[in-house]
Amino acid sequence: MAAPRHGRICTQRGLWLRTDLLWFPHRTSLMQLFLHRLLRARKRVDATDARTDLCQLYYSSTRAKPGFITVDFLVSGPKTSVTTIRAALVVLDEIARERQAIAIFANIGNSRISERILLRWGWQPHAERLGKHHWIKRFYDGYPESNVQRYLASPPPKENN
């Protein structure tokens, strides 16, 4: 049986917690986004609660286009820091490196993530005819230098020689 082509990257307080492999993609609709926002607004969350700085990034790749990864959905709250979102994207870059993907696609419509910061992180506008929220990160010239160690929740174990 083939390995799952879908996953969820969980980051919190700027650190990578885990990556869960999923057998089915996490697709969403505008109605689900509306309901998610409505229910989240009704909940009262303590500002000191660690869950407020949490990011879950759902991604997929298909058998038809194995060289491409798509960001399906990103769950974050009003207290989620840019560092926490950046950690999820760095882990996604590592997944792209591991899968030898040539590009990552995303539809980014978050007012807290500016065009300037996306350009700094290596993303480029894509499919302008579909709107200004479509972005792509290409790996045609190789992968960015890995700095995933910086975002690990606990240091990697030392090798004994």
mmCIF file with all atom_site columns, N, CA, C and O in Angstrom, residues 32-86:
data_model
loop_
_atom_site.group_PDB
_atom_site.id
_atom_site.type_symbol
_atom_site.label_atom_id
_atom_site.label_alt_id
_atom_site.label_comp_id
_atom_site.label_asym_id
_atom_site.label_entity_id
_atom_site.label_seq_id
_atom_site.pdbx_PDB_ins_code
_atom_site.Cartn_x
_atom_site.Cartn_y
_atom_site.Cartn_z
_atom_site.occupancy
_atom_site.B_iso_or_equiv
_atom_site.pdbx_formal_charge
_atom_site.auth_seq_id
_atom_site.auth_comp_id
_atom_site.auth_asym_id
_atom_site.auth_atom_id
_atom_site.pdbx_PDB_model_num
ATOM 1   N N  . GLN A 1 32 ? -17.772 26.337 4.983   1.00 0.00 ? 32 GLN A N  1
ATOM 2   C CA . GLN A 1 32 ? -17.028 25.833 6.140   1.00 0.00 ? 32 GLN A CA 1
ATOM 3   C C  . GLN A 1 32 ? -16.158 26.932 6.746   1.00 0.00 ? 32 GLN A C  1
ATOM 4   O O  . GLN A 1 32 ? -16.050 27.042 7.964   1.00 0.00 ? 32 GLN A O  1
ATOM 5   N N  . LEU A 1 33 ? -15.530 27.746 5.900   1.00 0.00 ? 33 LEU A N  1
ATOM 6   C CA . LEU A 1 33 ? -14.722 28.847 6.411   1.00 0.00 ? 33 LEU A CA 1
ATOM 7   C C  . LEU A 1 33 ? -15.577 29.841 7.192   1.00 0.00 ? 33 LEU A C  1
ATOM 8   O O  . LEU A 1 33 ? -15.182 30.312 8.262   1.00 0.00 ? 33 LEU A O  1
ATOM 9   N N  . PHE A 1 34 ? -16.747 30.159 6.668   1.00 0.00 ? 34 PHE A N  1
ATOM 10  C CA . PHE A 1 34 ? -17.654 31.075 7.336   1.00 0.00 ? 34 PHE A CA 1
ATOM 11  C C  . PHE A 1 34 ? -18.078 30.522 8.698   1.00 0.00 ? 34 PHE A C  1
ATOM 12  O O  . PHE A 1 34 ? -18.046 31.220 9.710   1.00 0.00 ? 34 PHE A O  1
ATOM 13  N N  . LEU A 1 35 ? -18.477 29.252 8.734   1.00 0.00 ? 35 LEU A N  1
ATOM 14  C CA . LEU A 1 35 ? -18.902 28.637 9.991   1.00 0.00 ? 35 LEU A CA 1
ATOM 15  C C  . LEU A 1 35 ? -17.748 28.547 10.990  1.00 0.00 ? 35 LEU A C  1
ATOM 16  O O  . LEU A 1 35 ? -17.931 28.773 12.186  1.00 0.00 ? 35 LEU A O  1
ATOM 17  N N  . HIS A 1 36 ? -16.545 28.242 10.494  1.00 0.00 ? 36 HIS A N  1
ATOM 18  C CA . HIS A 1 36 ? -15.368 28.168 11.359  1.00 0.00 ? 36 HIS A CA 1
ATOM 19  C C  . HIS A 1 36 ? -15.115 29.529 12.005  1.00 0.00 ? 36 HIS A C  1
ATOM 20  O O  . HIS A 1 36 ? -14.878 29.634 13.201  1.00 0.00 ? 36 HIS A O  1
ATOM 21  N N  . ARG A 1 37 ? -15.177 30.584 11.201  1.00 0.00 ? 37 ARG A N  1
ATOM 22  C CA . ARG A 1 37 ? -14.952 31.936 11.721  1.00 0.00 ? 37 ARG A CA 1
ATOM 23  C C  . ARG A 1 37 ? -16.046 32.329 12.712  1.00 0.00 ? 37 ARG A C  1
ATOM 24  O O  . ARG A 1 37 ? -15.778 32.918 13.757  1.00 0.00 ? 37 ARG A O  1
ATOM 25  N N  . LEU A 1 38 ? -17.298 31.980 12.416  1.00 0.00 ? 38 LEU A N  1
ATOM 26  C CA . LEU A 1 38 ? -18.414 32.310 13.291  1.00 0.00 ? 38 LEU A CA 1
ATOM 27  C C  . LEU A 1 38 ? -18.295 31.597 14.634  1.00 0.00 ? 38 LEU A C  1
ATOM 28  O O  . LEU A 1 38 ? -18.443 32.204 15.691  1.00 0.00 ? 38 LEU A O  1
ATOM 29  N N  . LEU A 1 39 ? -17.997 30.310 14.609  1.00 0.00 ? 39 LEU A N  1
ATOM 30  C CA . LEU A 1 39 ? -17.869 29.547 15.851  1.00 0.00 ? 39 LEU A CA 1
ATOM 31  C C  . LEU A 1 39 ? -16.665 30.002 16.660  1.00 0.00 ? 39 LEU A C  1
ATOM 32  O O  . LEU A 1 39 ? -16.710 30.060 17.882  1.00 0.00 ? 39 LEU A O  1
ATOM 33  N N  . ARG A 1 40 ? -15.564 30.338 15.971  1.00 0.00 ? 40 ARG A N  1
ATOM 34  C CA . ARG A 1 40 ? -14.376 30.798 16.675  1.00 0.00 ? 40 ARG A CA 1
ATOM 35  C C  . ARG A 1 40 ? -14.643 32.136 17.359  1.00 0.00 ? 40 ARG A C  1
ATOM 36  O O  . ARG A 1 40 ? -14.167 32.402 18.448  1.00 0.00 ? 40 ARG A O  1
ATOM 37  N N  . ALA A 1 41 ? -15.435 33.004 16.719  1.00 0.00 ? 41 ALA A N  1
ATOM 38  C CA . ALA A 1 41 ? -15.748 34.308 17.301  1.00 0.00 ? 41 ALA A CA 1
ATOM 39  C C  . ALA A 1 41 ? -16.589 34.156 18.562  1.00 0.00 ? 41 ALA A C  1
ATOM 40  O O  . ALA A 1 41 ? -16.490 34.970 19.472  1.00 0.00 ? 41 ALA A O  1
ATOM 41  N N  . ARG A 1 42 ? -17.412 33.120 18.638  1.00 0.00 ? 42 ARG A N  1
ATOM 42  C CA . ARG A 1 42 ? -18.256 32.909 19.819  1.00 0.00 ? 42 ARG A CA 1
ATOM 43  C C  . ARG A 1 42 ? -17.482 32.341 20.997  1.00 0.00 ? 42 ARG A C  1
ATOM 44  O O  . ARG A 1 42 ? -17.907 32.471 22.133  1.00 0.00 ? 42 ARG A O  1
ATOM 45  N N  . LYS A 1 43 ? -16.385 31.662 20.717  1.00 0.00 ? 43 LYS A N  1
ATOM 46  C CA . LYS A 1 43 ? -15.589 31.080 21.797  1.00 0.00 ? 43 LYS A CA 1
ATOM 47  C C  . LYS A 1 43 ? -14.749 32.164 22.452  1.00 0.00 ? 43 LYS A C  1
ATOM 48  O O  . LYS A 1 43 ? -14.192 33.017 21.787  1.00 0.00 ? 43 LYS A O  1
ATOM 49  N N  . ARG A 1 44 ? -14.647 32.097 23.740  1.00 0.00 ? 44 ARG A N  1
ATOM 50  C CA . ARG A 1 44 ? -13.744 32.998 24.443  1.00 0.00 ? 44 ARG A CA 1
ATOM 51  C C  . ARG A 1 44 ? -12.477 32.219 24.741  1.00 0.00 ? 44 ARG A C  1
ATOM 52  O O  . ARG A 1 44 ? -12.516 31.169 25.358  1.00 0.00 ? 44 ARG A O  1
ATOM 53  N N  . VAL A 1 45 ? -11.368 32.769 24.295  1.00 0.00 ? 45 VAL A N  1
ATOM 54  C CA . VAL A 1 45 ? -10.086 32.097 24.480  1.00 0.00 ? 45 VAL A CA 1
ATOM 55  C C  . VAL A 1 45 ? -9.215  32.973 25.363  1.00 0.00 ? 45 VAL A C  1
ATOM 56  O O  . VAL A 1 45 ? -9.069  34.166 25.120  1.00 0.00 ? 45 VAL A O  1
ATOM 57  N N  . ASP A 1 46 ? -8.659  32.387 26.400  1.00 0.00 ? 46 ASP A N  1
ATOM 58  C CA . ASP A 1 46 ? -7.768  33.096 27.293  1.00 0.00 ? 46 ASP A CA 1
ATOM 59  C C  . ASP A 1 46 ? -6.496  33.454 26.529  1.00 0.00 ? 46 ASP A C  1
ATOM 60  O O  . ASP A 1 46 ? -5.902  32.625 25.861  1.00 0.00 ? 46 ASP A O  1
ATOM 61  N N  . ALA A 1 47 ? -6.071  34.702 26.616  1.00 0.00 ? 47 ALA A N  1
ATOM 62  C CA . ALA A 1 47 ? -4.898  35.163 25.877  1.00 0.00 ? 47 ALA A CA 1
ATOM 63  C C  . ALA A 1 47 ? -3.623  34.468 26.327  1.00 0.00 ? 47 ALA A C  1
ATOM 64  O O  . ALA A 1 47 ? -2.649  34.411 25.582  1.00 0.00 ? 47 ALA A O  1
ATOM 65  N N  . THR A 1 48 ? -3.599  33.929 27.546  1.00 0.00 ? 48 THR A N  1
ATOM 66  C CA . THR A 1 48 ? -2.399  33.237 28.013  1.00 0.00 ? 48 THR A CA 1
ATOM 67  C C  . THR A 1 48 ? -2.402  31.764 27.624  1.00 0.00 ? 48 THR A C  1
ATOM 68  O O  . THR A 1 48 ? -1.425  31.069 27.831  1.00 0.00 ? 48 THR A O  1
ATOM 69  N N  . ASP A 1 49 ? -3.493  31.290 27.042  1.00 0.00 ? 49 ASP A N  1
ATOM 70  C CA . ASP A 1 49 ? -3.600  29.897 26.638  1.00 0.00 ? 49 ASP A CA 1
ATOM 71  C C  . ASP A 1 49 ? -2.648  29.640 25.474  1.00 0.00 ? 49 ASP A C  1
ATOM 72  O O  . ASP A 1 49 ? -2.661  30.349 24.481  1.00 0.00 ? 49 ASP A O  1
ATOM 73  N N  . ALA A 1 50 ? -1.842  28.599 25.581  1.00 0.00 ? 50 ALA A N  1
ATOM 74  C CA . ALA A 1 50 ? -0.839  28.293 24.552  1.00 0.00 ? 50 ALA A CA 1
ATOM 75  C C  . ALA A 1 50 ? -1.494  27.921 23.228  1.00 0.00 ? 50 ALA A C  1
ATOM 76  O O  . ALA A 1 50 ? -0.890  28.074 22.178  1.00 0.00 ? 50 ALA A O  1
ATOM 77  N N  . ARG A 1 51 ? -2.729  27.440 23.246  1.00 0.00 ? 51 ARG A N  1
ATOM 78  C CA . ARG A 1 51 ? -3.404  27.039 22.011  1.00 0.00 ? 51 ARG A CA 1
ATOM 79  C C  . ARG A 1 51 ? -3.711  28.219 21.108  1.00 0.00 ? 51 ARG A C  1
ATOM 80  O O  . ARG A 1 51 ? -4.051  28.051 19.948  1.00 0.00 ? 51 ARG A O  1
ATOM 81  N N  . THR A 1 52 ? -3.626  29.440 21.634  1.00 0.00 ? 52 THR A N  1
ATOM 82  C CA . THR A 1 52 ? -3.925  30.600 20.800  1.00 0.00 ? 52 THR A CA 1
ATOM 83  C C  . THR A 1 52 ? -2.837  30.836 19.775  1.00 0.00 ? 52 THR A C  1
ATOM 84  O O  . THR A 1 52 ? -3.090  31.458 18.762  1.00 0.00 ? 52 THR A O  1
ATOM 85  N N  . ASP A 1 53 ? -1.620  30.380 19.993  1.00 0.00 ? 53 ASP A N  1
ATOM 86  C CA . ASP A 1 53 ? -0.528  30.519 19.025  1.00 0.00 ? 53 ASP A CA 1
ATOM 87  C C  . ASP A 1 53 ? -0.290  29.156 18.379  1.00 0.00 ? 53 ASP A C  1
ATOM 88  O O  . ASP A 1 53 ? 0.744   28.534 18.557  1.00 0.00 ? 53 ASP A O  1
ATOM 89  N N  . LEU A 1 54 ? -1.293  28.693 17.646  1.00 0.00 ? 54 LEU A N  1
ATOM 90  C CA . LEU A 1 54 ? -1.262  27.373 17.040  1.00 0.00 ? 54 LEU A CA 1
ATOM 91  C C  . LEU A 1 54 ? -1.550  27.497 15.553  1.00 0.00 ? 54 LEU A C  1
ATOM 92  O O  . LEU A 1 54 ? -2.375  28.298 15.143  1.00 0.00 ? 54 LEU A O  1
ATOM 93  N N  . CYS A 1 55 ? -0.868  26.700 14.744  1.00 0.00 ? 55 CYS A N  1
ATOM 94  C CA . CYS A 1 55 ? -1.093  26.687 13.301  1.00 0.00 ? 55 CYS A CA 1
ATOM 95  C C  . CYS A 1 55 ? -1.145  25.236 12.841  1.00 0.00 ? 55 CYS A C  1
ATOM 96  O O  . CYS A 1 55 ? -0.307  24.422 13.234  1.00 0.00 ? 55 CYS A O  1
ATOM 97  N N  . GLN A 1 56 ? -2.133  24.924 12.026  1.00 0.00 ? 56 GLN A N  1
ATOM 98  C CA . GLN A 1 56 ? -2.248  23.606 11.406  1.00 0.00 ? 56 GLN A CA 1
ATOM 99  C C  . GLN A 1 56 ? -2.348  23.826 9.903   1.00 0.00 ? 56 GLN A C  1
ATOM 100 O O  . GLN A 1 56 ? -3.279  24.468 9.430   1.00 0.00 ? 56 GLN A O  1
ATOM 101 N N  . LEU A 1 57 ? -1.370  23.312 9.170   1.00 0.00 ? 57 LEU A N  1
ATOM 102 C CA . LEU A 1 57 ? -1.323  23.462 7.723   1.00 0.00 ? 57 LEU A CA 1
ATOM 103 C C  . LEU A 1 57 ? -1.602  22.108 7.082   1.00 0.00 ? 57 LEU A C  1
ATOM 104 O O  . LEU A 1 57 ? -0.871  21.150 7.328   1.00 0.00 ? 57 LEU A O  1
ATOM 105 N N  . TYR A 1 58 ? -2.678  22.027 6.292   1.00 0.00 ? 58 TYR A N  1
ATOM 106 C CA . TYR A 1 58 ? -3.042  20.799 5.595   1.00 0.00 ? 58 TYR A CA 1
ATOM 107 C C  . TYR A 1 58 ? -2.514  20.891 4.171   1.00 0.00 ? 58 TYR A C  1
ATOM 108 O O  . TYR A 1 58 ? -2.712  21.905 3.500   1.00 0.00 ? 58 TYR A O  1
ATOM 109 N N  . TYR A 1 59 ? -1.859  19.835 3.696   1.00 0.00 ? 59 TYR A N  1
ATOM 110 C CA . TYR A 1 59 ? -1.300  19.831 2.343   1.00 0.00 ? 59 TYR A CA 1
ATOM 111 C C  . TYR A 1 59 ? -1.656  18.528 1.637   1.00 0.00 ? 59 TYR A C  1
ATOM 112 O O  . TYR A 1 59 ? -2.028  17.537 2.273   1.00 0.00 ? 59 TYR A O  1
ATOM 113 N N  . SER A 1 60 ? -1.548  18.546 0.307   1.00 0.00 ? 60 SER A N  1
ATOM 114 C CA . SER A 1 60 ? -1.848  17.367 -0.508  1.00 0.00 ? 60 SER A CA 1
ATOM 115 C C  . SER A 1 60 ? -0.919  17.321 -1.711  1.00 0.00 ? 60 SER A C  1
ATOM 116 O O  . SER A 1 60 ? -0.442  18.349 -2.180  1.00 0.00 ? 60 SER A O  1
ATOM 117 N N  . SER A 1 61 ? -0.719  16.128 -2.205  1.00 0.00 ? 61 SER A N  1
ATOM 118 C CA . SER A 1 61 ? -0.122  15.924 -3.525  1.00 0.00 ? 61 SER A CA 1
ATOM 119 C C  . SER A 1 61 ? -0.907  14.791 -4.166  1.00 0.00 ? 61 SER A C  1
ATOM 120 O O  . SER A 1 61 ? -1.414  13.910 -3.478  1.00 0.00 ? 61 SER A O  1
ATOM 121 N N  . THR A 1 62 ? -1.026  14.823 -5.472  1.00 0.00 ? 62 THR A N  1
ATOM 122 C CA . THR A 1 62 ? -1.843  13.826 -6.150  1.00 0.00 ? 62 THR A CA 1
ATOM 123 C C  . THR A 1 62 ? -0.968  12.840 -6.910  1.00 0.00 ? 62 THR A C  1
ATOM 124 O O  . THR A 1 62 ? 0.182   13.129 -7.226  1.00 0.00 ? 62 THR A O  1
ATOM 125 N N  . ARG A 1 63 ? -1.522  11.713 -7.224  1.00 0.00 ? 63 ARG A N  1
ATOM 126 C CA . ARG A 1 63 ? -0.801  10.736 -8.044  1.00 0.00 ? 63 ARG A CA 1
ATOM 127 C C  . ARG A 1 63 ? -0.643  11.245 -9.471  1.00 0.00 ? 63 ARG A C  1
ATOM 128 O O  . ARG A 1 63 ? 0.342   10.957 -10.124 1.00 0.00 ? 63 ARG A O  1
ATOM 129 N N  . ALA A 1 64 ? -1.610  12.009 -9.955  1.00 0.00 ? 64 ALA A N  1
ATOM 130 C CA . ALA A 1 64 ? -1.549  12.539 -11.316 1.00 0.00 ? 64 ALA A CA 1
ATOM 131 C C  . ALA A 1 64 ? -0.425  13.565 -11.476 1.00 0.00 ? 64 ALA A C  1
ATOM 132 O O  . ALA A 1 64 ? 0.202   13.643 -12.529 1.00 0.00 ? 64 ALA A O  1
ATOM 133 N N  . LYS A 1 65 ? -0.174  14.355 -10.447 1.00 0.00 ? 65 LYS A N  1
ATOM 134 C CA . LYS A 1 65 ? 0.866   15.390 -10.478 1.00 0.00 ? 65 LYS A CA 1
ATOM 135 C C  . LYS A 1 65 ? 1.762   15.255 -9.247  1.00 0.00 ? 65 LYS A C  1
ATOM 136 O O  . LYS A 1 65 ? 1.722   16.067 -8.333  1.00 0.00 ? 65 LYS A O  1
ATOM 137 N N  . PRO A 1 66 ? 2.603   14.217 -9.185  1.00 0.00 ? 66 PRO A N  1
ATOM 138 C CA . PRO A 1 66 ? 3.387   13.974 -7.972  1.00 0.00 ? 66 PRO A CA 1
ATOM 139 C C  . PRO A 1 66 ? 4.454   15.032 -7.705  1.00 0.00 ? 66 PRO A C  1
ATOM 140 O O  . PRO A 1 66 ? 4.956   15.128 -6.590  1.00 0.00 ? 66 PRO A O  1
ATOM 141 N N  . GLY A 1 67 ? 4.783   15.843 -8.678  1.00 0.00 ? 67 GLY A N  1
ATOM 142 C CA . GLY A 1 67 ? 5.798   16.870 -8.481  1.00 0.00 ? 67 GLY A CA 1
ATOM 143 C C  . GLY A 1 67 ? 5.267   18.148 -7.877  1.00 0.00 ? 67 GLY A C  1
ATOM 144 O O  . GLY A 1 67 ? 6.009   19.104 -7.705  1.00 0.00 ? 67 GLY A O  1
ATOM 145 N N  . PHE A 1 68 ? 3.988   18.176 -7.549  1.00 0.00 ? 68 PHE A N  1
ATOM 146 C CA . PHE A 1 68 ? 3.373   19.387 -7.023  1.00 0.00 ? 68 PHE A CA 1
ATOM 147 C C  . PHE A 1 68 ? 2.710   19.106 -5.680  1.00 0.00 ? 68 PHE A C  1
ATOM 148 O O  . PHE A 1 68 ? 2.131   18.052 -5.474  1.00 0.00 ? 68 PHE A O  1
ATOM 149 N N  . ILE A 1 69 ? 2.793   20.088 -4.799  1.00 0.00 ? 69 ILE A N  1
ATOM 150 C CA . ILE A 1 69 ? 2.131   20.026 -3.489  1.00 0.00 ? 69 ILE A CA 1
ATOM 151 C C  . ILE A 1 69 ? 1.207   21.229 -3.409  1.00 0.00 ? 69 ILE A C  1
ATOM 152 O O  . ILE A 1 69 ? 1.571   22.327 -3.836  1.00 0.00 ? 69 ILE A O  1
ATOM 153 N N  . THR A 1 70 ? 0.015   21.026 -2.871  1.00 0.00 ? 70 THR A N  1
ATOM 154 C CA . THR A 1 70 ? -0.909  22.143 -2.681  1.00 0.00 ? 70 THR A CA 1
ATOM 155 C C  . THR A 1 70 ? -1.189  22.326 -1.190  1.00 0.00 ? 70 THR A C  1
ATOM 156 O O  . THR A 1 70 ? -1.276  21.352 -0.450  1.00 0.00 ? 70 THR A O  1
ATOM 157 N N  . VAL A 1 71 ? -1.294  23.563 -0.789  1.00 0.00 ? 71 VAL A N  1
ATOM 158 C CA . VAL A 1 71 ? -1.726  23.885 0.571   1.00 0.00 ? 71 VAL A CA 1
ATOM 159 C C  . VAL A 1 71 ? -3.245  23.924 0.509   1.00 0.00 ? 71 VAL A C  1
ATOM 160 O O  . VAL A 1 71 ? -3.827  24.777 -0.159  1.00 0.00 ? 71 VAL A O  1
ATOM 161 N N  . ASP A 1 72 ? -3.882  22.980 1.182   1.00 0.00 ? 72 ASP A N  1
ATOM 162 C CA . ASP A 1 72 ? -5.339  22.885 1.145   1.00 0.00 ? 72 ASP A CA 1
ATOM 163 C C  . ASP A 1 72 ? -6.010  23.865 2.097   1.00 0.00 ? 72 ASP A C  1
ATOM 164 O O  . ASP A 1 72 ? -7.014  24.475 1.771   1.00 0.00 ? 72 ASP A O  1
ATOM 165 N N  . PHE A 1 73 ? -5.437  24.007 3.285   1.00 0.00 ? 73 PHE A N  1
ATOM 166 C CA . PHE A 1 73 ? -6.118  24.762 4.329   1.00 0.00 ? 73 PHE A CA 1
ATOM 167 C C  . PHE A 1 73 ? -5.107  25.087 5.413   1.00 0.00 ? 73 PHE A C  1
ATOM 168 O O  . PHE A 1 73 ? -4.248  24.272 5.711   1.00 0.00 ? 73 PHE A O  1
ATOM 169 N N  . LEU A 1 74 ? -5.202  26.262 5.989   1.00 0.00 ? 74 LEU A N  1
ATOM 170 C CA . LEU A 1 74 ? -4.343  26.634 7.099   1.00 0.00 ? 74 LEU A CA 1
ATOM 171 C C  . LEU A 1 74 ? -5.240  27.150 8.212   1.00 0.00 ? 74 LEU A C  1
ATOM 172 O O  . LEU A 1 74 ? -6.014  28.078 7.993   1.00 0.00 ? 74 LEU A O  1
ATOM 173 N N  . VAL A 1 75 ? -5.158  26.521 9.367   1.00 0.00 ? 75 VAL A N  1
ATOM 174 C CA . VAL A 1 75 ? -5.974  26.912 10.517  1.00 0.00 ? 75 VAL A CA 1
ATOM 175 C C  . VAL A 1 75 ? -5.082  27.681 11.482  1.00 0.00 ? 75 VAL A C  1
ATOM 176 O O  . VAL A 1 75 ? -4.045  27.171 11.911  1.00 0.00 ? 75 VAL A O  1
ATOM 177 N N  . SER A 1 76 ? -5.488  28.902 11.794  1.00 0.00 ? 76 SER A N  1
ATOM 178 C CA . SER A 1 76 ? -4.759  29.703 12.775  1.00 0.00 ? 76 SER A CA 1
ATOM 179 C C  . SER A 1 76 ? -5.755  30.638 13.446  1.00 0.00 ? 76 SER A C  1
ATOM 180 O O  . SER A 1 76 ? -6.831  30.892 12.923  1.00 0.00 ? 76 SER A O  1
ATOM 181 N N  . GLY A 1 77 ? -5.374  31.139 14.584  1.00 0.00 ? 77 GLY A N  1
ATOM 182 C CA . GLY A 1 77 ? -6.248  32.034 15.330  1.00 0.00 ? 77 GLY A CA 1
ATOM 183 C C  . GLY A 1 77 ? -5.726  33.455 15.313  1.00 0.00 ? 77 GLY A C  1
ATOM 184 O O  . GLY A 1 77 ? -4.660  33.734 14.769  1.00 0.00 ? 77 GLY A O  1
ATOM 185 N N  . PRO A 1 78 ? -6.436  34.354 15.937  1.00 0.00 ? 78 PRO A N  1
ATOM 186 C CA . PRO A 1 78 ? -6.012  35.758 15.950  1.00 0.00 ? 78 PRO A CA 1
ATOM 187 C C  . PRO A 1 78 ? -4.716  35.983 16.725  1.00 0.00 ? 78 PRO A C  1
ATOM 188 O O  . PRO A 1 78 ? -4.027  36.958 16.501  1.00 0.00 ? 78 PRO A O  1
ATOM 189 N N  . LYS A 1 79 ? -4.365  35.072 17.603  1.00 0.00 ? 79 LYS A N  1
ATOM 190 C CA . LYS A 1 79 ? -3.131  35.205 18.388  1.00 0.00 ? 79 LYS A CA 1
ATOM 191 C C  . LYS A 1 79 ? -1.958  34.435 17.770  1.00 0.00 ? 79 LYS A C  1
ATOM 192 O O  . LYS A 1 79 ? -0.882  34.398 18.336  1.00 0.00 ? 79 LYS A O  1
ATOM 193 N N  . THR A 1 80 ? -2.171  33.790 16.628  1.00 0.00 ? 80 THR A N  1
ATOM 194 C CA . THR A 1 80 ? -1.097  33.032 15.989  1.00 0.00 ? 80 THR A CA 1
ATOM 195 C C  . THR A 1 80 ? -0.044  33.994 15.464  1.00 0.00 ? 80 THR A C  1
ATOM 196 O O  . THR A 1 80 ? -0.359  34.939 14.744  1.00 0.00 ? 80 THR A O  1
ATOM 197 N N  . SER A 1 81 ? 1.209   33.736 15.815  1.00 0.00 ? 81 SER A N  1
ATOM 198 C CA . SER A 1 81 ? 2.294   34.619 15.397  1.00 0.00 ? 81 SER A CA 1
ATOM 199 C C  . SER A 1 81 ? 2.774   34.268 13.997  1.00 0.00 ? 81 SER A C  1
ATOM 200 O O  . SER A 1 81 ? 2.577   33.161 13.499  1.00 0.00 ? 81 SER A O  1
ATOM 201 N N  . VAL A 1 82 ? 3.419   35.222 13.363  1.00 0.00 ? 82 VAL A N  1
ATOM 202 C CA . VAL A 1 82 ? 3.995   34.998 12.035  1.00 0.00 ? 82 VAL A CA 1
ATOM 203 C C  . VAL A 1 82 ? 5.103   33.946 12.125  1.00 0.00 ? 82 VAL A C  1
ATOM 204 O O  . VAL A 1 82 ? 5.278   33.146 11.215  1.00 0.00 ? 82 VAL A O  1
ATOM 205 N N  . THR A 1 83 ? 5.810   33.888 13.237  1.00 0.00 ? 83 THR A N  1
ATOM 206 C CA . THR A 1 83 ? 6.860   32.883 13.427  1.00 0.00 ? 83 THR A CA 1
ATOM 207 C C  . THR A 1 83 ? 6.271   31.473 13.415  1.00 0.00 ? 83 THR A C  1
ATOM 208 O O  . THR A 1 83 ? 6.877   30.552 12.865  1.00 0.00 ? 83 THR A O  1
ATOM 209 N N  . THR A 1 84 ? 5.106   31.302 13.987  1.00 0.00 ? 84 THR A N  1
ATOM 210 C CA . THR A 1 84 ? 4.447   29.986 13.998  1.00 0.00 ? 84 THR A CA 1
ATOM 211 C C  . THR A 1 84 ? 4.031   29.586 12.591  1.00 0.00 ? 84 THR A C  1
ATOM 212 O O  . THR A 1 84 ? 4.212   28.439 12.187  1.00 0.00 ? 84 THR A O  1
ATOM 213 N N  . ILE A 1 85 ? 3.497   30.528 11.818  1.00 0.00 ? 85 ILE A N  1
ATOM 214 C CA . ILE A 1 85 ? 3.140   30.244 10.423  1.00 0.00 ? 85 ILE A CA 1
ATOM 215 C C  . ILE A 1 85 ? 4.393   29.968 9.612   1.00 0.00 ? 85 ILE A C  1
ATOM 216 O O  . ILE A 1 85 ? 4.431   29.046 8.797   1.00 0.00 ? 85 ILE A O  1
ATOM 217 N N  . ARG A 1 86 ? 5.445   30.734 9.851   1.00 0.00 ? 86 ARG A N  1
ATOM 218 C CA . ARG A 1 86 ? 6.713   30.524 9.132   1.00 0.00 ? 86 ARG A CA 1
ATOM 219 C C  . ARG A 1 86 ? 7.261   29.127 9.415   1.00 0.00 ? 86 ARG A C  1
ATOM 220 O O  . ARG A 1 86 ? 7.776   28.458 8.516   1.00 0.00 ? 86 ARG A O  1
#
